[in-house]
Amino acid sequence: MTTVRLPLFPLNTVLFPGLVLPLNVFEERYRAMMRELLKTPEDEPRRFAVVAIRDGHEVAQSAPGLPDQTAVPERGPAAGFGDDPAKAFHEVGCIADTATIRERADGSFEVLATGTTRVRLVSVDASGAFLTADLEVLEEDPGDEAGALAEGVLRAFRQYQKRLAGARERSLSTGGELPDEPSVVSYLVAAAAMLDVPAKQRLLQAPDTASRLREELKLLRAETAIIRNLPSLPATELTRGPTSLN
């Protein structure tokens, strides 16, 4: 088992390998994380881990007294995540490799990162200025019949795109040829489909590529059927949930 220790960035979204992640960082705990990452030499990877926040858990209040005008907002690296922060996060996350960390004049940061490798949360340390975690690196097992499943998922995904574009009265643009490598297909579709966080999390933590593709095939067929039968619904709003202030 390969383990790593990295800064931990909880979000109300799921990061997949290969997905580009832009962040607007202004909470002090995450500013401190970015200042620490900037100490890493430019020729070395500047990495942190992203985990999705479980339903029912919220990030720290963004201003004094909100939403309770008499309350004092929590401070510190684990603010908003309870006495045991690990319980507030999904167990499987993804390492993010930063391409850009740009500090603004007000001390906030503009960050651009890319998901690289899945990891399993082992433990969380809240003793510093920001959360850090011990993480188990998860290898990608192709599973059985991943190639054939990827072909089926791509066909279903194209149909899904067409239905979605029609429901939104927009032209279809795929942005180029879709990949054919099964694991890449599985992550691309997981990231691009209009699914809620629990559904995306289930895809991220699938035991192998084939299992992820099988689940995606079911989801795409179901979502396409819903869009076909309810074409007037604003599809982008159906699964939109709260997003992190960062």
Short mmCIF file of C-alpha atoms in Angstrom, two decimals:
data_model
loop_
_atom_site.label_atom_id
_atom_site.label_comp_id
_atom_site.label_asym_id
_atom_site.label_seq_id
_atom_site.Cartn_x
_atom_site.Cartn_y
_atom_site.Cartn_z
CA MET A 1 0.00 0.00 0.00
CA THR A 2 1.40 3.38 -1.05
CA THR A 3 0.50 6.29 1.23
CA VAL A 4 1.11 10.01 0.93
CA ARG A 5 0.55 12.97 3.22
CA LEU A 6 -0.92 16.05 1.54
CA PRO A 7 -2.87 19.22 2.29
CA LEU A 8 -6.61 18.53 2.19
CA PHE A 9 -9.11 20.75 0.35
CA PRO A 10 -12.75 19.72 0.98
CA LEU A 11 -15.25 20.86 -1.66
CA ASN A 12 -18.93 20.46 -2.46
CA THR A 13 -17.95 18.74 -5.69
CA VAL A 14 -16.14 15.62 -6.88
CA LEU A 15 -12.78 15.84 -8.63
CA PHE A 16 -11.89 13.13 -11.16
CA PRO A 17 -8.50 12.24 -12.65
CA GLY A 18 -7.97 14.34 -15.75
CA LEU A 19 -10.52 17.00 -14.76
CA VAL A 20 -9.32 20.62 -14.66
CA LEU A 21 -10.23 22.37 -11.40
CA PRO A 22 -10.27 26.20 -11.18
CA LEU A 23 -10.49 27.60 -7.65
CA ASN A 24 -11.07 31.04 -6.18
CA VAL A 25 -9.36 30.75 -2.79
CA PHE A 26 -10.14 33.35 -0.15
CA GLU A 27 -10.76 31.56 3.18
CA GLU A 28 -7.71 32.00 5.41
CA ARG A 29 -7.15 28.28 5.99
CA TYR A 30 -6.93 27.69 2.24
CA ARG A 31 -4.86 30.81 1.69
CA ALA A 32 -2.40 29.36 4.19
CA MET A 33 -2.40 26.13 2.20
CA MET A 34 -1.57 27.95 -1.03
CA ARG A 35 1.20 29.98 0.64
CA GLU A 36 2.71 26.72 1.82
CA LEU A 37 2.44 25.13 -1.64
CA LEU A 38 4.22 28.13 -3.13
CA LYS A 39 7.24 27.25 -1.00
CA THR A 40 7.63 24.08 -3.06
CA PRO A 41 10.24 24.55 -5.83
CA GLU A 42 8.70 25.10 -9.25
CA ASP A 43 10.33 21.94 -10.64
CA GLU A 44 8.56 19.81 -8.01
CA PRO A 45 4.82 18.97 -7.96
CA ARG A 46 2.61 21.24 -5.91
CA ARG A 47 -0.14 18.87 -4.87
CA PHE A 48 -3.13 18.75 -2.56
CA ALA A 49 -6.01 16.31 -2.17
CA VAL A 50 -9.65 17.13 -2.89
CA VAL A 51 -12.44 15.29 -1.06
CA ALA A 52 -16.17 15.86 -1.43
CA ILE A 53 -18.10 17.01 1.62
CA ARG A 54 -20.85 14.61 2.67
CA ASP A 55 -24.48 15.72 2.43
CA GLY A 56 -25.60 17.58 5.53
CA HIS A 57 -22.18 19.06 6.29
CA GLU A 58 -21.44 22.68 5.47
CA VAL A 59 -18.28 24.71 5.22
CA ALA A 60 -17.49 27.37 7.80
CA GLN A 61 -19.55 30.54 7.88
CA SER A 62 -18.22 33.17 5.52
CA ALA A 63 -19.01 36.24 7.62
CA PRO A 64 -19.51 36.98 11.33
CA GLY A 65 -22.98 36.19 12.58
CA LEU A 66 -24.31 34.34 9.54
CA PRO A 67 -26.84 32.83 9.44
CA ASP A 68 -27.42 33.44 13.18
CA GLN A 69 -26.78 37.15 13.75
CA THR A 70 -25.75 36.49 17.36
CA ALA A 71 -23.44 33.55 16.65
CA VAL A 72 -19.68 33.72 16.50
CA PRO A 73 -18.36 31.91 13.43
CA GLU A 74 -15.95 29.04 13.88
CA ARG A 75 -12.28 29.56 13.09
CA GLY A 76 -9.44 27.22 12.28
CA PRO A 77 -8.62 24.50 9.77
CA ALA A 78 -11.55 22.23 10.70
CA ALA A 79 -14.18 24.96 11.10
CA GLY A 80 -17.58 23.74 9.99
CA PHE A 81 -16.59 20.08 9.88
CA GLY A 82 -17.27 18.98 13.46
CA ASP A 83 -15.09 17.34 16.11
CA ASP A 84 -14.01 14.56 13.75
CA PRO A 85 -13.50 16.18 10.31
CA ALA A 86 -12.92 12.82 8.59
CA LYS A 87 -16.60 11.94 9.16
CA ALA A 88 -17.65 15.05 7.20
CA PHE A 89 -15.86 13.90 4.03
CA HIS A 90 -16.34 11.10 1.55
CA GLU A 91 -13.67 8.44 1.91
CA VAL A 92 -12.34 8.51 -1.67
CA GLY A 93 -10.95 11.67 -3.22
CA CYS A 94 -8.46 12.75 -5.85
CA ILE A 95 -5.02 14.34 -5.86
CA ALA A 96 -4.87 17.74 -7.59
CA ASP A 97 -1.66 18.87 -9.28
CA THR A 98 -1.50 22.66 -9.52
CA ALA A 99 -0.50 24.30 -12.77
CA THR A 100 -1.08 27.85 -11.50
CA ILE A 101 -1.17 29.47 -8.07
CA ARG A 102 -1.53 33.23 -8.48
CA GLU A 103 -1.84 35.53 -5.47
CA ARG A 104 -4.02 38.59 -5.86
CA ALA A 105 -3.44 41.98 -4.26
CA ASP A 106 -6.05 41.26 -1.56
CA GLY A 107 -4.29 38.05 -0.48
CA SER A 108 -6.72 35.66 -2.16
CA PHE A 109 -5.54 33.18 -4.78
CA GLU A 110 -6.47 32.12 -8.28
CA VAL A 111 -5.64 28.43 -8.64
CA LEU A 112 -5.77 26.07 -11.58
CA ALA A 113 -5.20 22.37 -10.89
CA THR A 114 -5.79 19.03 -12.57
CA GLY A 115 -6.98 15.80 -10.98
CA THR A 116 -4.40 13.02 -11.24
CA THR A 117 -4.81 10.01 -8.94
CA ARG A 118 -7.57 8.61 -6.76
CA VAL A 119 -6.82 8.31 -3.04
CA ARG A 120 -8.56 6.89 0.01
CA LEU A 121 -8.72 9.00 3.17
CA VAL A 122 -6.87 7.28 6.03
CA SER A 123 -6.71 10.05 8.64
CA VAL A 124 -7.09 13.83 8.95
CA ASP A 125 -4.81 16.15 10.92
CA ALA A 126 -6.26 19.51 12.04
CA SER A 127 -3.31 20.63 14.17
CA GLY A 128 -1.86 23.08 11.64
CA ALA A 129 -3.06 26.16 9.80
CA PHE A 130 -4.94 23.94 7.31
CA LEU A 131 -6.10 20.35 7.14
CA THR A 132 -3.65 17.66 6.07
CA ALA A 133 -4.39 13.99 5.47
CA ASP A 134 -2.72 10.62 5.20
CA LEU A 135 -3.96 9.05 1.99
CA GLU A 136 -3.78 5.63 0.38
CA VAL A 137 -3.10 5.78 -3.36
CA LEU A 138 -5.66 3.73 -5.32
CA GLU A 139 -4.50 1.94 -8.44
CA GLU A 140 -6.85 1.84 -11.43
CA ASP A 141 -7.87 -1.76 -12.16
CA PRO A 142 -9.45 -2.12 -15.62
CA GLY A 143 -11.79 -4.95 -14.62
CA ASP A 144 -13.51 -7.26 -17.11
CA GLU A 145 -14.64 -6.15 -20.58
CA ALA A 146 -13.70 -2.52 -20.01
CA GLY A 147 -13.02 -1.94 -23.72
CA ALA A 148 -16.44 -3.09 -24.89
CA LEU A 149 -18.15 -1.24 -22.07
CA ALA A 150 -16.32 1.98 -22.99
CA GLU A 151 -17.67 1.75 -26.54
CA GLY A 152 -21.21 1.34 -25.20
CA VAL A 153 -20.78 4.25 -22.79
CA LEU A 154 -19.52 6.53 -25.56
CA ARG A 155 -22.56 5.71 -27.70
CA ALA A 156 -24.89 6.34 -24.76
CA PHE A 157 -23.05 9.55 -23.89
CA ARG A 158 -23.47 10.91 -27.44
CA GLN A 159 -27.21 10.21 -27.26
CA TYR A 160 -27.33 11.86 -23.86
CA GLN A 161 -25.54 14.95 -25.22
CA LYS A 162 -27.98 15.21 -28.12
CA ARG A 163 -31.00 14.94 -25.84
CA LEU A 164 -29.51 17.45 -23.40
CA ALA A 165 -28.71 19.92 -26.17
CA GLY A 166 -32.24 19.56 -27.53
CA ALA A 167 -33.83 20.10 -24.12
CA ARG A 168 -31.76 23.25 -23.66
CA GLU A 169 -32.40 24.39 -27.26
CA ARG A 170 -28.68 24.63 -27.86
CA SER A 171 -26.47 23.25 -30.58
CA LEU A 172 -24.37 20.21 -29.76
CA SER A 173 -20.63 20.74 -29.50
CA THR A 174 -18.42 17.90 -28.32
CA GLY A 175 -15.24 19.96 -28.46
CA GLY A 176 -13.47 17.36 -30.59
CA GLU A 177 -13.11 13.63 -30.71
CA LEU A 178 -13.88 11.67 -27.58
CA PRO A 179 -11.17 9.38 -26.18
CA ASP A 180 -11.33 5.60 -26.44
CA GLU A 181 -9.09 4.51 -23.54
CA PRO A 182 -11.56 2.94 -21.06
CA SER A 183 -10.38 4.62 -17.85
CA VAL A 184 -10.21 8.02 -19.55
CA VAL A 185 -13.70 7.49 -20.96
CA SER A 186 -15.02 6.54 -17.54
CA TYR A 187 -13.67 9.68 -15.87
CA LEU A 188 -14.62 12.02 -18.71
CA VAL A 189 -18.23 10.83 -18.71
CA ALA A 190 -18.40 10.91 -14.90
CA ALA A 191 -17.23 14.52 -14.89
CA ALA A 192 -19.36 15.70 -17.84
CA ALA A 193 -22.72 14.11 -16.99
CA MET A 194 -25.24 16.24 -15.10
CA LEU A 195 -25.30 14.18 -11.91
CA ASP A 196 -25.49 15.10 -8.25
CA VAL A 197 -22.54 14.76 -5.88
CA PRO A 198 -23.56 11.36 -4.40
CA ALA A 199 -23.85 9.86 -7.89
CA LYS A 200 -20.51 11.27 -8.97
CA GLN A 201 -18.93 10.07 -5.74
CA ARG A 202 -20.15 6.53 -6.37
CA LEU A 203 -18.50 6.65 -9.79
CA LEU A 204 -15.22 7.96 -8.37
CA GLN A 205 -15.00 5.16 -5.81
CA ALA A 206 -16.00 2.34 -8.17
CA PRO A 207 -13.67 -0.64 -7.59
CA ASP A 208 -12.49 -0.76 -11.22
CA THR A 209 -12.97 0.87 -14.62
CA ALA A 210 -15.46 -1.73 -15.86
CA SER A 211 -17.68 -1.27 -12.80
CA ARG A 212 -17.64 2.50 -13.30
CA LEU A 213 -18.54 2.13 -16.97
CA ARG A 214 -21.42 -0.26 -16.18
CA GLU A 215 -22.86 2.22 -13.68
CA GLU A 216 -22.44 5.07 -16.18
CA LEU A 217 -24.29 3.11 -18.83
CA LYS A 218 -27.26 2.72 -16.49
CA LEU A 219 -27.16 6.37 -15.44
CA LEU A 220 -26.86 7.71 -18.99
CA ARG A 221 -29.78 5.61 -20.22
CA ALA A 222 -31.92 6.72 -17.28
CA GLU A 223 -31.00 10.39 -17.65
CA THR A 224 -31.58 10.31 -21.41
CA ALA A 225 -35.03 8.82 -20.87
CA ILE A 226 -35.89 11.53 -18.35
CA ILE A 227 -34.79 14.30 -20.71
CA ARG A 228 -36.71 12.72 -23.60
CA ASN A 229 -39.92 12.58 -21.56
CA LEU A 230 -39.49 15.99 -19.91
CA PRO A 231 -37.83 18.09 -22.62
CA SER A 232 -39.00 21.42 -21.23
CA LEU A 233 -37.18 21.08 -17.92
CA PRO A 234 -33.96 23.10 -17.49
CA ALA A 235 -31.66 20.09 -17.25
CA THR A 236 -28.73 22.02 -15.81
CA GLU A 237 -30.85 22.93 -12.80
CA LEU A 238 -32.10 19.42 -12.03
CA THR A 239 -29.01 18.30 -10.18
CA ARG A 240 -27.39 21.57 -9.24
CA GLY A 241 -26.39 21.60 -5.58
CA PRO A 242 -24.57 24.02 -3.30
CA THR A 243 -21.01 24.86 -4.20
CA SER A 244 -18.08 25.72 -1.99
CA LEU A 245 -17.37 29.39 -1.48
CA ASN A 246 -13.84 28.52 -2.48
#
